[in-house]
Amino acid sequence: MVRRLLLGCSSVGYTLVERAQGRRGELYAITDDPGWASTLRDGNVSTVEADPTDPETYPDDVAVVIVASDDPGCNAAATAAARDRFPAALIVAHVGEGPADDQRARIEAAADRVVDPVKAIAGRALQAAGADAQERPVRLLDALRSLSGPLLVVAHDNPDPDAIASALGVVRIAELVGVPADACYGGDVAHQENRALVNLLDLDLRTMAEIDIEEYGGVALVDHSRAGINDSLPEGHPVDVVIDHHPPRGPVEGSFVDIRPEVGATSTLIAEYLSRLGVEPGRTLATALVYGIRIDTRDFTRAVSIPDFEAAAELTPHAADDVLERVESPSVSRETLRVLARAIENREVRGSTVASCVGEIADRDALAQAAERLLDSEEASITFVYGYMDGVIYGSARSRGADVDIGELLREALDPVGSAGGHANMAGAQVPLGILETVSDDESLPDVVAEFVSGRFFEAFEDPPSLPTGDPTEFPTD
C-alpha cells in the first residue's frame, strides 16, 4: 500500500514532502513538471512523470493524498479525481497561486484540509502584530474611561490566587487611565498558601462588608462572569467589565467582556493586557500573577495553554522567588492533618466520586485542602469533604477530568437548604445545622449530618449538570 500520494509539485509541495520524510509509509509522487520530477527523485521519492489529474496514473490504494501544484485549476481537478478514486483517504490540497472563487470552492468541497499560504502568512502577520490581542486592552481602557466614578473590582467569594491576582491587575490597569479602583472579595481568603500570599505581599484587598456599592461608578468581575453567582453582589447587579477563563453558564453582560475557556488562568489574560499596554507589573503584582497561573494550572499540568506558558515566562523575571518559595511551603496545621485523616477514614466512594464527613472542625480551610488531597487518589475524579462548626455545615468540592459541573451540582444539591456554588472544578457550600443538631440518644451528630448531606449530594448525580460548552461569544455581551 502507498501510504502517501503527492499529486503535482511546487515549493509548497516540496516543503510537505520534506516534512513527510522519515515517517512510516511510502511516498509516491505524480507530476507533469520535469524539473520537480528530477528534484523529487534526487530526494529519493518514487516519482512518475504524468498528468496528476488523471486517475489512471494513480496507485491502487492510498491513505493520504497531497495535492500541491501551483496551478489552482490543476489542483481543483486533481482533488476531485483523488476524492472519487480514494473516498476514504485524507486529502490535503494546496489552493495554488491566485485561485478563482470557483476553483477554491471545488478544492474546499473535495479536500479534508486546504492549504492557503497567502492566508496563513496574513494570519501569522496579524498574530505577530497582535491585532486581536492589541484590540482587547484598548477596548478595556475605553470601557474604564467611560465610567462615571471609581471602579469596584470583584473577585469570586473565598478567592483563590488567580482571582486575587486578577483583581489587583485590573486595579493596576484602571490606574493607567486615572480611574480609582478597589479590589474586593466576599467570604474568606482560605488556605495557608493563599493567606501567606496576601500577607507576604501585603496585598491591598477589601472585603465586601467594608464597601458601599453605591459609591462606585462601575463594577468589574474577575475569574467569574455573573453578578450574584459565586460572589457577594446582588444577583443581576449591572456589570461593566468581565474577565474570566471559565465557560459561562448563562448570558454575560458588560461593555467589555473577555472570556477565554481555552486559557488556564484569568491571570494569563491580565498579564497579556499589561504586556500589550507596555506596563511593567512590578514585583508584587508579577508575583501574584505568576502564582495565580501556577495554581490554576496545577504547575502547568492541568488545562494549560501556550499563552499560560508565555505569560509566566514574561512575568517570572519580575516576580519575587523568595516570596513564592515561602508561599508554597507553609506549615501544615494539626487541624489540617486531623481533617485529612478523617476524610480518608470516613470516605464514601461511588464510582469515581468521593464524599466524606469529617465531623466537627475547628478550621474551615482544612476542608478544601482535604478535598484537594483526596483528588490525588487514583479512585477519585470528584471529591466532597464537609464538616460542621458553630452551628453551620461547611463543605468543599473539587473535580478533575469529570464531565460534571461541580459548582452547579453542589448548588442543586445544597442551595435549597443553605448556600452553595462555585466553578466547574471547585465549589463550596454552607448549610445551617438547624434541626439536625437535635438527635436522639442512639444517634450521633456526624452520622446524621453524613446521611443528610451525602444523601442530597449523591442524589444530585441522578441528573448531573454537565460542563458548559460552546463559544462564550454566543451569549450577548451588550
CSV table of C-alpha atoms in Angstrom, one decimal:
chain,number,residue,atom,x,y,z
A,1,MET,CA,0.0,0.0,0.0
A,2,VAL,CA,1.2,3.5,-0.9
A,3,ARG,CA,0.8,5.5,2.3
A,4,ARG,CA,1.1,9.0,0.8
A,5,LEU,CA,0.5,10.2,-2.7
A,6,LEU,CA,1.7,13.6,-4.0
A,7,LEU,CA,-0.2,15.0,-7.0
A,8,GLY,CA,1.7,17.8,-8.7
A,9,CYS,CA,4.5,19.7,-7.1
A,10,SER,CA,5.6,23.2,-6.2
A,11,SER,CA,7.6,24.8,-3.5
A,12,VAL,CA,4.7,24.2,-1.1
A,13,GLY,CA,4.5,20.6,-2.2
A,14,TYR,CA,8.2,20.0,-1.7
A,15,THR,CA,8.1,21.5,1.8
A,16,LEU,CA,5.4,19.0,2.6
A,17,VAL,CA,7.5,16.2,1.1
A,18,GLU,CA,10.5,17.2,3.3
A,19,ARG,CA,8.3,17.2,6.4
A,20,ALA,CA,7.0,13.8,5.4
A,21,GLN,CA,10.4,12.2,5.0
A,22,GLY,CA,11.2,9.6,7.6
A,23,ARG,CA,7.6,8.9,8.5
A,24,ARG,CA,6.1,5.5,8.2
A,25,GLY,CA,4.8,4.5,4.8
A,26,GLU,CA,5.9,5.0,1.2
A,27,LEU,CA,5.7,8.4,-0.5
A,28,TYR,CA,4.8,8.3,-4.2
A,29,ALA,CA,4.7,11.4,-6.5
A,30,ILE,CA,3.0,12.1,-9.8
A,31,THR,CA,3.9,15.4,-11.6
A,32,ASP,CA,4.0,16.6,-15.1
A,33,ASP,CA,6.8,19.1,-14.3
A,34,PRO,CA,10.2,17.6,-15.4
A,35,GLY,CA,12.1,19.9,-13.1
A,36,TRP,CA,10.2,18.9,-10.0
A,37,ALA,CA,10.2,15.3,-11.0
A,38,SER,CA,14.0,15.4,-11.1
A,39,THR,CA,14.2,17.2,-7.8
A,40,LEU,CA,11.9,14.6,-6.1
A,41,ARG,CA,13.9,11.7,-7.5
A,42,ASP,CA,17.1,13.3,-6.1
A,43,GLY,CA,15.3,13.3,-2.8
A,44,ASN,CA,14.7,9.5,-3.1
A,45,VAL,CA,11.0,9.9,-3.7
A,46,SER,CA,9.4,7.4,-6.2
A,47,THR,CA,8.2,9.7,-8.9
A,48,VAL,CA,6.2,9.3,-12.2
A,49,GLU,CA,6.1,12.0,-14.8
A,50,ALA,CA,2.4,12.0,-15.7
A,51,ASP,CA,-0.8,14.1,-15.5
A,52,PRO,CA,-1.6,14.4,-11.8
A,53,THR,CA,-5.3,14.9,-12.7
A,54,ASP,CA,-5.5,11.5,-14.5
A,55,PRO,CA,-6.7,8.8,-12.0
A,56,GLU,CA,-5.4,6.1,-14.4
A,57,THR,CA,-1.9,7.0,-13.2
A,58,TYR,CA,-2.8,6.6,-9.5
A,59,PRO,CA,-1.7,3.7,-7.3
A,60,ASP,CA,-4.4,1.2,-6.2
A,61,ASP,CA,-4.6,2.2,-2.6
A,62,VAL,CA,-3.6,5.4,-0.7
A,63,ALA,CA,-4.2,6.6,2.8
A,64,VAL,CA,-3.2,10.3,2.4
A,65,VAL,CA,-3.2,12.4,-0.8
A,66,ILE,CA,-1.3,15.7,-1.0
A,67,VAL,CA,-2.3,17.9,-3.9
A,68,ALA,CA,0.4,20.5,-4.4
A,69,SER,CA,0.7,22.1,-7.8
A,70,ASP,CA,1.0,25.9,-8.2
A,71,ASP,CA,-1.9,25.8,-10.8
A,72,PRO,CA,-5.2,26.1,-9.0
A,73,GLY,CA,-7.1,24.6,-11.9
A,74,CYS,CA,-4.9,21.5,-11.8
A,75,ASN,CA,-5.3,21.3,-8.1
A,76,ALA,CA,-9.1,21.5,-8.3
A,77,ALA,CA,-9.2,18.7,-10.9
A,78,ALA,CA,-6.7,16.5,-9.1
A,79,THR,CA,-8.5,16.9,-5.7
A,80,ALA,CA,-11.8,15.9,-7.3
A,81,ALA,CA,-10.2,13.0,-9.1
A,82,ALA,CA,-8.5,11.8,-5.9
A,83,ARG,CA,-11.7,12.0,-3.9
A,84,ASP,CA,-13.5,9.9,-6.5
A,85,ARG,CA,-10.7,7.3,-6.6
A,86,PHE,CA,-9.9,7.2,-2.8
A,87,PRO,CA,-13.1,8.1,-1.0
A,88,ALA,CA,-11.7,7.2,2.4
A,89,ALA,CA,-8.3,8.9,2.1
A,90,LEU,CA,-7.3,12.1,3.9
A,91,ILE,CA,-6.8,14.7,1.2
A,92,VAL,CA,-4.7,17.8,1.9
A,93,ALA,CA,-4.9,20.3,-1.0
A,94,HIS,CA,-2.9,23.4,-1.8
A,95,VAL,CA,-5.1,26.1,-3.4
A,96,GLY,CA,-2.3,27.2,-5.8
A,97,GLU,CA,-1.4,30.7,-6.9
A,98,GLY,CA,-4.3,33.2,-7.3
A,99,PRO,CA,-7.2,30.7,-7.3
A,100,ALA,CA,-10.6,31.9,-8.7
A,101,ASP,CA,-13.5,31.6,-6.4
A,102,ASP,CA,-15.0,28.6,-8.2
A,103,GLN,CA,-11.6,26.8,-8.2
A,104,ARG,CA,-11.2,27.4,-4.4
A,105,ALA,CA,-14.8,26.2,-3.9
A,106,ARG,CA,-14.1,23.0,-5.8
A,107,ILE,CA,-11.0,22.3,-3.8
A,108,GLU,CA,-12.7,23.0,-0.5
A,109,ALA,CA,-15.6,20.7,-1.4
A,110,ALA,CA,-13.4,17.7,-2.1
A,111,ALA,CA,-10.4,18.2,0.3
A,112,ASP,CA,-10.3,17.4,4.0
A,113,ARG,CA,-7.8,20.2,4.6
A,114,VAL,CA,-6.9,23.2,2.5
A,115,VAL,CA,-3.5,24.8,2.4
A,116,ASP,CA,-3.6,28.6,1.6
A,117,PRO,CA,-0.1,30.0,2.2
A,118,VAL,CA,-1.2,33.6,1.5
A,119,LYS,CA,-4.0,33.4,4.0
A,120,ALA,CA,-1.7,31.6,6.5
A,121,ILE,CA,1.0,34.3,6.1
A,122,ALA,CA,-1.6,37.0,6.6
A,123,GLY,CA,-2.8,35.3,9.7
A,124,ARG,CA,0.7,35.0,11.1
A,125,ALA,CA,1.4,38.6,10.4
A,126,LEU,CA,-1.8,39.7,12.2
A,127,GLN,CA,-0.9,37.4,15.0
A,128,ALA,CA,2.6,38.8,15.2
A,129,ALA,CA,1.2,42.3,15.2
A,130,GLY,CA,-1.2,41.2,17.9
A,131,ALA,CA,-4.2,42.7,16.1
A,132,ASP,CA,-6.9,41.0,18.2
A,133,ALA,CA,-4.8,40.9,21.3
A,134,GLN,CA,-3.9,44.6,20.9
A,135,GLU,CA,-7.6,45.5,20.5
A,136,ARG,CA,-8.7,43.9,23.7
A,137,PRO,CA,-6.7,46.1,26.1
A,138,VAL,CA,-7.6,49.2,24.1
A,139,ARG,CA,-11.3,48.3,24.4
A,140,LEU,CA,-10.8,47.7,28.1
A,141,LEU,CA,-9.3,51.1,28.6
A,142,ASP,CA,-12.2,52.7,26.7
A,143,ALA,CA,-14.6,50.9,28.9
A,144,LEU,CA,-12.8,52.1,32.0
A,145,ARG,CA,-12.7,55.7,30.7
A,146,SER,CA,-16.4,55.7,30.2
A,147,LEU,CA,-17.2,55.1,33.9
A,148,SER,CA,-18.8,57.8,35.9
A,149,GLY,CA,-16.9,57.1,39.1
A,150,PRO,CA,-14.5,54.7,40.8
A,151,LEU,CA,-14.3,51.0,39.8
A,152,LEU,CA,-15.1,48.1,42.1
A,153,VAL,CA,-13.2,45.0,41.1
A,154,VAL,CA,-14.9,41.9,42.5
A,155,ALA,CA,-13.3,38.5,42.8
A,156,HIS,CA,-15.4,35.5,43.5
A,157,ASP,CA,-16.2,34.6,47.1
A,158,ASN,CA,-13.4,32.8,49.0
A,159,PRO,CA,-11.0,33.9,46.3
A,160,ASP,CA,-8.1,31.8,45.1
A,161,PRO,CA,-4.7,33.2,44.0
A,162,ASP,CA,-5.9,33.6,40.4
A,163,ALA,CA,-8.9,35.7,41.4
A,164,ILE,CA,-6.9,37.8,43.8
A,165,ALA,CA,-4.1,38.5,41.3
A,166,SER,CA,-6.5,39.2,38.5
A,167,ALA,CA,-8.4,41.7,40.7
A,168,LEU,CA,-5.2,43.5,41.6
A,169,GLY,CA,-4.2,43.5,37.9
A,170,VAL,CA,-7.4,45.2,36.8
A,171,VAL,CA,-6.9,47.9,39.6
A,172,ARG,CA,-3.4,48.5,38.1
A,173,ILE,CA,-4.9,48.9,34.6
A,174,ALA,CA,-7.6,51.3,35.8
A,175,GLU,CA,-4.8,53.4,37.3
A,176,LEU,CA,-3.4,53.9,33.8
A,177,VAL,CA,-6.5,56.0,32.8
A,178,GLY,CA,-6.8,57.7,36.1
A,179,VAL,CA,-9.8,55.7,37.3
A,180,PRO,CA,-9.6,54.9,41.1
A,181,ALA,CA,-10.3,51.3,41.8
A,182,ASP,CA,-10.7,48.9,44.7
A,183,ALA,CA,-10.2,45.1,44.7
A,184,CYS,CA,-12.6,43.3,46.9
A,185,TYR,CA,-14.0,39.8,47.7
A,186,GLY,CA,-16.7,38.1,49.8
A,187,GLY,CA,-16.2,35.2,52.2
A,188,ASP,CA,-12.7,34.4,53.4
A,189,VAL,CA,-9.2,34.1,52.0
A,190,ALA,CA,-8.8,30.3,52.7
A,191,HIS,CA,-5.8,28.0,52.7
A,192,GLN,CA,-2.5,28.8,54.4
A,193,GLU,CA,-0.9,29.4,51.0
A,194,ASN,CA,-3.5,32.0,50.0
A,195,ARG,CA,-3.2,33.8,53.3
A,196,ALA,CA,0.5,33.7,53.0
A,197,LEU,CA,0.4,35.2,49.6
A,198,VAL,CA,-1.8,38.1,50.8
A,199,ASN,CA,0.3,38.7,53.9
A,200,LEU,CA,3.8,38.4,52.5
A,201,LEU,CA,3.0,40.7,49.6
A,202,ASP,CA,0.8,43.0,51.8
A,203,LEU,CA,-1.9,42.9,49.1
A,204,ASP,CA,-4.4,45.7,49.2
A,205,LEU,CA,-7.7,43.9,49.3
A,206,ARG,CA,-11.1,44.9,50.8
A,207,THR,CA,-14.0,42.7,51.9
A,208,MET,CA,-17.5,43.3,50.5
A,209,ALA,CA,-18.6,44.0,54.1
A,210,GLU,CA,-16.3,47.1,54.0
A,211,ILE,CA,-17.6,48.7,50.9
A,212,ASP,CA,-20.7,50.6,49.8
A,213,ILE,CA,-21.6,49.6,46.2
A,214,GLU,CA,-23.4,52.8,45.6
A,215,GLU,CA,-20.1,54.7,45.9
A,216,TYR,CA,-18.8,53.2,42.7
A,217,GLY,CA,-19.3,54.2,39.1
A,218,GLY,CA,-18.7,50.7,37.7
A,219,VAL,CA,-18.1,47.0,38.5
A,220,ALA,CA,-15.6,44.6,37.1
A,221,LEU,CA,-15.9,40.8,37.7
A,222,VAL,CA,-12.7,38.7,37.5
A,223,ASP,CA,-12.4,34.9,37.5
A,224,HIS,CA,-16.2,34.6,37.3
A,225,SER,CA,-18.8,36.2,35.0
A,226,ARG,CA,-22.2,36.9,36.6
A,227,ALA,CA,-23.0,39.2,39.5
A,228,GLY,CA,-24.6,37.4,42.4
A,229,ILE,CA,-23.4,34.0,41.3
A,230,ASN,CA,-20.4,33.0,43.4
A,231,ASP,CA,-19.9,36.5,44.6
A,232,SER,CA,-21.4,38.8,47.2
A,233,LEU,CA,-23.0,41.3,44.8
A,234,PRO,CA,-26.8,41.4,44.4
A,235,GLU,CA,-27.8,38.9,41.7
A,236,GLY,CA,-28.2,40.7,38.4
A,237,HIS,CA,-26.3,43.8,39.5
A,238,PRO,CA,-25.1,45.8,36.5
A,239,VAL,CA,-21.6,44.9,35.4
A,240,ASP,CA,-19.3,46.9,33.1
A,241,VAL,CA,-16.2,44.6,32.8
A,242,VAL,CA,-15.9,40.8,32.8
A,243,ILE,CA,-12.6,38.9,32.5
A,244,ASP,CA,-12.7,35.2,33.1
A,245,HIS,CA,-11.4,31.9,31.8
A,246,HIS,CA,-14.3,29.7,32.9
A,247,PRO,CA,-17.0,28.8,30.4
A,248,PRO,CA,-20.1,30.9,31.3
A,249,ARG,CA,-23.3,29.1,32.4
A,250,GLY,CA,-25.6,31.8,31.1
A,251,PRO,CA,-25.8,35.2,29.4
A,252,VAL,CA,-22.9,37.5,30.2
A,253,GLU,CA,-23.3,41.3,30.0
A,254,GLY,CA,-20.8,44.1,30.1
A,255,SER,CA,-19.3,46.9,27.9
A,256,PHE,CA,-16.1,44.8,27.9
A,257,VAL,CA,-16.3,41.0,28.1
A,258,ASP,CA,-13.2,38.8,27.6
A,259,ILE,CA,-14.0,35.1,28.4
A,260,ARG,CA,-11.5,32.6,27.1
A,261,PRO,CA,-12.1,29.0,28.4
A,262,GLU,CA,-9.1,27.7,26.4
A,263,VAL,CA,-6.7,29.6,28.7
A,264,GLY,CA,-5.7,28.1,32.0
A,265,ALA,CA,-6.0,31.1,34.2
A,266,THR,CA,-7.5,34.6,34.3
A,267,SER,CA,-4.1,35.9,35.5
A,268,THR,CA,-2.8,35.0,32.0
A,269,LEU,CA,-5.3,37.4,30.4
A,270,ILE,CA,-4.3,40.2,32.8
A,271,ALA,CA,-0.6,39.6,32.1
A,272,GLU,CA,-1.4,39.8,28.3
A,273,TYR,CA,-3.1,43.2,28.8
A,274,LEU,CA,-0.2,44.5,30.8
A,275,SER,CA,2.3,43.3,28.2
A,276,ARG,CA,0.3,44.8,25.2
A,277,LEU,CA,0.0,48.1,27.0
A,278,GLY,CA,3.7,48.1,27.8
A,279,VAL,CA,3.2,48.2,31.5
A,280,GLU,CA,5.7,46.5,33.8
A,281,PRO,CA,3.7,44.8,36.5
A,282,GLY,CA,6.2,45.4,39.3
A,283,ARG,CA,7.4,42.8,41.9
A,284,THR,CA,4.2,42.5,43.9
A,285,LEU,CA,1.7,42.1,41.0
A,286,ALA,CA,4.1,39.9,39.0
A,287,THR,CA,4.5,37.5,41.9
A,288,ALA,CA,0.7,37.3,42.5
A,289,LEU,CA,0.0,36.7,38.8
A,290,VAL,CA,2.7,34.0,38.4
A,291,TYR,CA,1.3,32.2,41.5
A,292,GLY,CA,-2.2,32.6,40.1
A,293,ILE,CA,-1.3,30.9,36.8
A,294,ARG,CA,0.7,28.1,38.6
A,295,ILE,CA,-2.2,27.3,41.0
A,296,ASP,CA,-4.9,27.3,38.4
A,297,THR,CA,-2.9,25.1,36.0
A,298,ARG,CA,-1.5,22.9,38.8
A,299,ASP,CA,2.0,23.9,37.9
A,300,PHE,CA,1.3,23.7,34.2
A,301,THR,CA,-0.1,20.1,34.3
A,302,ARG,CA,-3.9,20.8,34.0
A,303,ALA,CA,-5.9,22.8,31.4
A,304,VAL,CA,-2.7,24.7,30.4
A,305,SER,CA,-2.3,26.6,27.1
A,306,ILE,CA,0.6,28.2,25.3
A,307,PRO,CA,-0.5,31.7,26.5
A,308,ASP,CA,-0.2,30.5,30.1
A,309,PHE,CA,3.5,29.5,29.5
A,310,GLU,CA,4.2,32.7,27.7
A,311,ALA,CA,2.6,34.8,30.4
A,312,ALA,CA,4.5,33.0,33.1
A,313,ALA,CA,7.8,33.3,31.2
A,314,GLU,CA,7.3,37.1,30.8
A,315,LEU,CA,6.3,37.6,34.5
A,316,THR,CA,8.9,35.4,36.2
A,317,PRO,CA,11.8,37.9,35.8
A,318,HIS,CA,9.8,40.4,37.8
A,319,ALA,CA,8.5,38.1,40.4
A,320,ALA,CA,9.9,37.5,43.9
A,321,ASP,CA,11.3,34.0,44.1
A,322,ASP,CA,11.8,34.1,47.8
A,323,VAL,CA,8.1,35.0,48.4
A,324,LEU,CA,6.9,32.2,46.1
A,325,GLU,CA,9.1,29.7,48.0
A,326,ARG,CA,7.6,30.8,51.3
A,327,VAL,CA,4.1,30.8,50.0
A,328,GLU,CA,4.4,27.3,48.5
A,329,SER,CA,5.9,25.9,51.7
A,330,PRO,CA,3.6,27.0,54.6
A,331,SER,CA,3.5,24.9,57.7
A,332,VAL,CA,0.6,22.4,57.9
A,333,SER,CA,-1.5,22.8,61.0
A,334,ARG,CA,-2.5,19.9,63.2
A,335,GLU,CA,-6.2,20.6,62.4
A,336,THR,CA,-5.5,20.1,58.7
A,337,LEU,CA,-3.8,16.8,59.2
A,338,ARG,CA,-6.6,15.7,61.5
A,339,VAL,CA,-9.3,16.6,59.0
A,340,LEU,CA,-7.4,14.9,56.2
A,341,ALA,CA,-7.1,11.7,58.3
A,342,ARG,CA,-10.8,11.7,59.0
A,343,ALA,CA,-11.6,12.4,55.3
A,344,ILE,CA,-9.7,9.4,54.3
A,345,GLU,CA,-11.1,7.2,57.0
A,346,ASN,CA,-14.8,8.2,56.5
A,347,ARG,CA,-14.9,8.5,52.8
A,348,GLU,CA,-17.8,7.1,50.9
A,349,VAL,CA,-17.0,6.1,47.3
A,350,ARG,CA,-19.4,5.7,44.5
A,351,GLY,CA,-17.7,5.2,41.2
A,352,SER,CA,-15.1,7.9,40.9
A,353,THR,CA,-17.0,10.2,43.3
A,354,VAL,CA,-15.8,10.5,46.9
A,355,ALA,CA,-17.7,12.2,49.7
A,356,SER,CA,-16.6,12.3,53.3
A,357,CYS,CA,-18.0,13.8,56.5
A,358,VAL,CA,-15.2,14.7,59.0
A,359,GLY,CA,-17.5,15.7,61.8
A,360,GLU,CA,-16.8,18.8,63.9
A,361,ILE,CA,-14.0,21.0,62.7
A,362,ALA,CA,-12.0,24.0,64.1
A,363,ASP,CA,-10.8,25.4,60.7
A,364,ARG,CA,-12.9,25.5,57.6
A,365,ASP,CA,-9.9,25.9,55.4
A,366,ALA,CA,-8.8,22.3,56.2
A,367,LEU,CA,-11.9,21.0,54.2
A,368,ALA,CA,-10.6,22.5,50.9
A,369,GLN,CA,-7.2,21.1,51.5
A,370,ALA,CA,-8.6,17.7,52.3
A,371,ALA,CA,-10.8,17.7,49.2
A,372,GLU,CA,-7.7,18.5,47.0
A,373,ARG,CA,-5.6,15.8,48.6
A,374,LEU,CA,-8.3,13.2,48.1
A,375,LEU,CA,-8.5,14.2,44.5
A,376,ASP,CA,-4.9,12.9,44.1
A,377,SER,CA,-6.0,9.4,44.8
A,378,GLU,CA,-6.5,7.0,41.9
A,379,GLU,CA,-10.1,6.4,42.7
A,380,ALA,CA,-11.4,9.9,42.5
A,381,SER,CA,-12.3,12.4,39.9
A,382,ILE,CA,-14.8,14.3,42.2
A,383,THR,CA,-14.3,14.9,45.9
A,384,PHE,CA,-16.6,16.5,48.5
A,385,VAL,CA,-15.4,16.9,52.1
A,386,TYR,CA,-17.7,18.5,54.7
A,387,GLY,CA,-17.8,19.1,58.5
A,388,TYR,CA,-19.5,21.5,60.9
A,389,MET,CA,-18.7,24.2,63.4
A,390,ASP,CA,-20.6,27.0,65.2
A,391,GLY,CA,-23.9,25.6,64.0
A,392,VAL,CA,-23.1,25.5,60.3
A,393,ILE,CA,-22.1,22.7,58.0
A,394,TYR,CA,-19.3,23.7,55.6
A,395,GLY,CA,-18.3,21.7,52.5
A,396,SER,CA,-15.7,21.9,49.8
A,397,ALA,CA,-15.8,20.1,46.5
A,398,ARG,CA,-13.2,19.6,43.8
A,399,SER,CA,-13.2,17.8,40.4
A,400,ARG,CA,-10.7,16.8,37.8
A,401,GLY,CA,-11.3,15.2,34.4
A,402,ALA,CA,-15.0,14.9,35.1
A,403,ASP,CA,-17.9,15.8,32.8
A,404,VAL,CA,-19.9,17.2,35.7
A,405,ASP,CA,-20.0,20.9,36.6
A,406,ILE,CA,-19.3,20.6,40.3
A,407,GLY,CA,-20.4,24.1,41.1
A,408,GLU,CA,-23.8,23.7,39.5
A,409,LEU,CA,-24.2,20.2,41.1
A,410,LEU,CA,-23.4,21.5,44.6
A,411,ARG,CA,-25.9,24.3,44.0
A,412,GLU,CA,-28.6,21.9,43.0
A,413,ALA,CA,-27.9,19.6,46.0
A,414,LEU,CA,-27.5,22.1,48.8
A,415,ASP,CA,-28.5,25.6,47.7
A,416,PRO,CA,-32.2,24.9,48.6
A,417,VAL,CA,-31.2,24.3,52.2
A,418,GLY,CA,-28.3,26.7,52.5
A,419,SER,CA,-26.0,28.3,50.0
A,420,ALA,CA,-23.7,26.7,47.5
A,421,GLY,CA,-21.9,27.3,44.2
A,422,GLY,CA,-18.6,27.8,42.6
A,423,HIS,CA,-16.8,26.9,39.4
A,424,ALA,CA,-16.9,23.7,37.3
A,425,ASN,CA,-14.0,22.2,39.1
A,426,MET,CA,-14.1,24.0,42.5
A,427,ALA,CA,-17.0,24.7,44.7
A,428,GLY,CA,-18.2,25.2,48.3
A,429,ALA,CA,-21.3,25.1,50.4
A,430,GLN,CA,-22.7,26.3,53.8
A,431,VAL,CA,-25.8,24.7,55.4
A,432,PRO,CA,-27.2,25.6,58.8
A,433,LEU,CA,-27.2,22.7,61.1
A,434,GLY,CA,-30.7,23.7,62.4
A,435,ILE,CA,-32.9,20.7,63.4
A,436,LEU,CA,-30.1,18.2,62.7
A,437,GLU,CA,-28.4,19.2,66.0
A,438,THR,CA,-31.4,17.7,67.8
A,439,VAL,CA,-30.5,14.0,67.7
A,440,SER,CA,-31.7,11.1,69.7
A,441,ASP,CA,-29.6,9.2,72.2
A,442,ASP,CA,-28.9,6.4,69.8
A,443,GLU,CA,-27.8,8.6,67.0
A,444,SER,CA,-24.6,10.6,66.6
A,445,LEU,CA,-24.5,14.1,65.0
A,446,PRO,CA,-21.7,13.1,62.5
A,447,ASP,CA,-23.9,10.2,61.3
A,448,VAL,CA,-27.0,12.4,60.9
A,449,VAL,CA,-25.1,15.1,59.1
A,450,ALA,CA,-23.4,12.5,56.8
A,451,GLU,CA,-26.8,10.9,55.9
A,452,PHE,CA,-28.4,14.3,55.2
A,453,VAL,CA,-25.6,15.9,53.2
A,454,SER,CA,-24.2,12.9,51.3
A,455,GLY,CA,-27.7,11.8,50.5
A,456,ARG,CA,-28.5,15.1,48.8
A,457,PHE,CA,-25.1,15.2,47.2
A,458,PHE,CA,-25.3,11.8,45.6
A,459,GLU,CA,-28.9,12.3,44.7
A,460,ALA,CA,-27.9,15.3,42.6
A,461,PHE,CA,-25.8,12.9,40.4
A,462,GLU,CA,-29.0,11.3,39.1
A,463,ASP,CA,-29.3,14.1,36.6
A,464,PRO,CA,-25.9,15.9,36.9
A,465,PRO,CA,-25.3,19.3,35.3
A,466,SER,CA,-22.8,18.9,32.5
A,467,LEU,CA,-19.9,21.2,31.8
A,468,PRO,CA,-20.8,24.2,29.7
A,469,THR,CA,-19.7,24.0,26.1
A,470,GLY,CA,-19.5,26.2,23.1
A,471,ASP,CA,-18.2,29.6,22.2
A,472,PRO,CA,-18.8,32.1,25.0
A,473,THR,CA,-19.5,34.8,22.5
A,474,GLU,CA,-22.8,33.0,21.7
A,475,PHE,CA,-24.1,34.9,24.8
A,476,PRO,CA,-25.0,38.6,24.4
A,477,THR,CA,-22.4,41.0,25.7
A,478,ASP,CA,-24.1,44.3,25.0
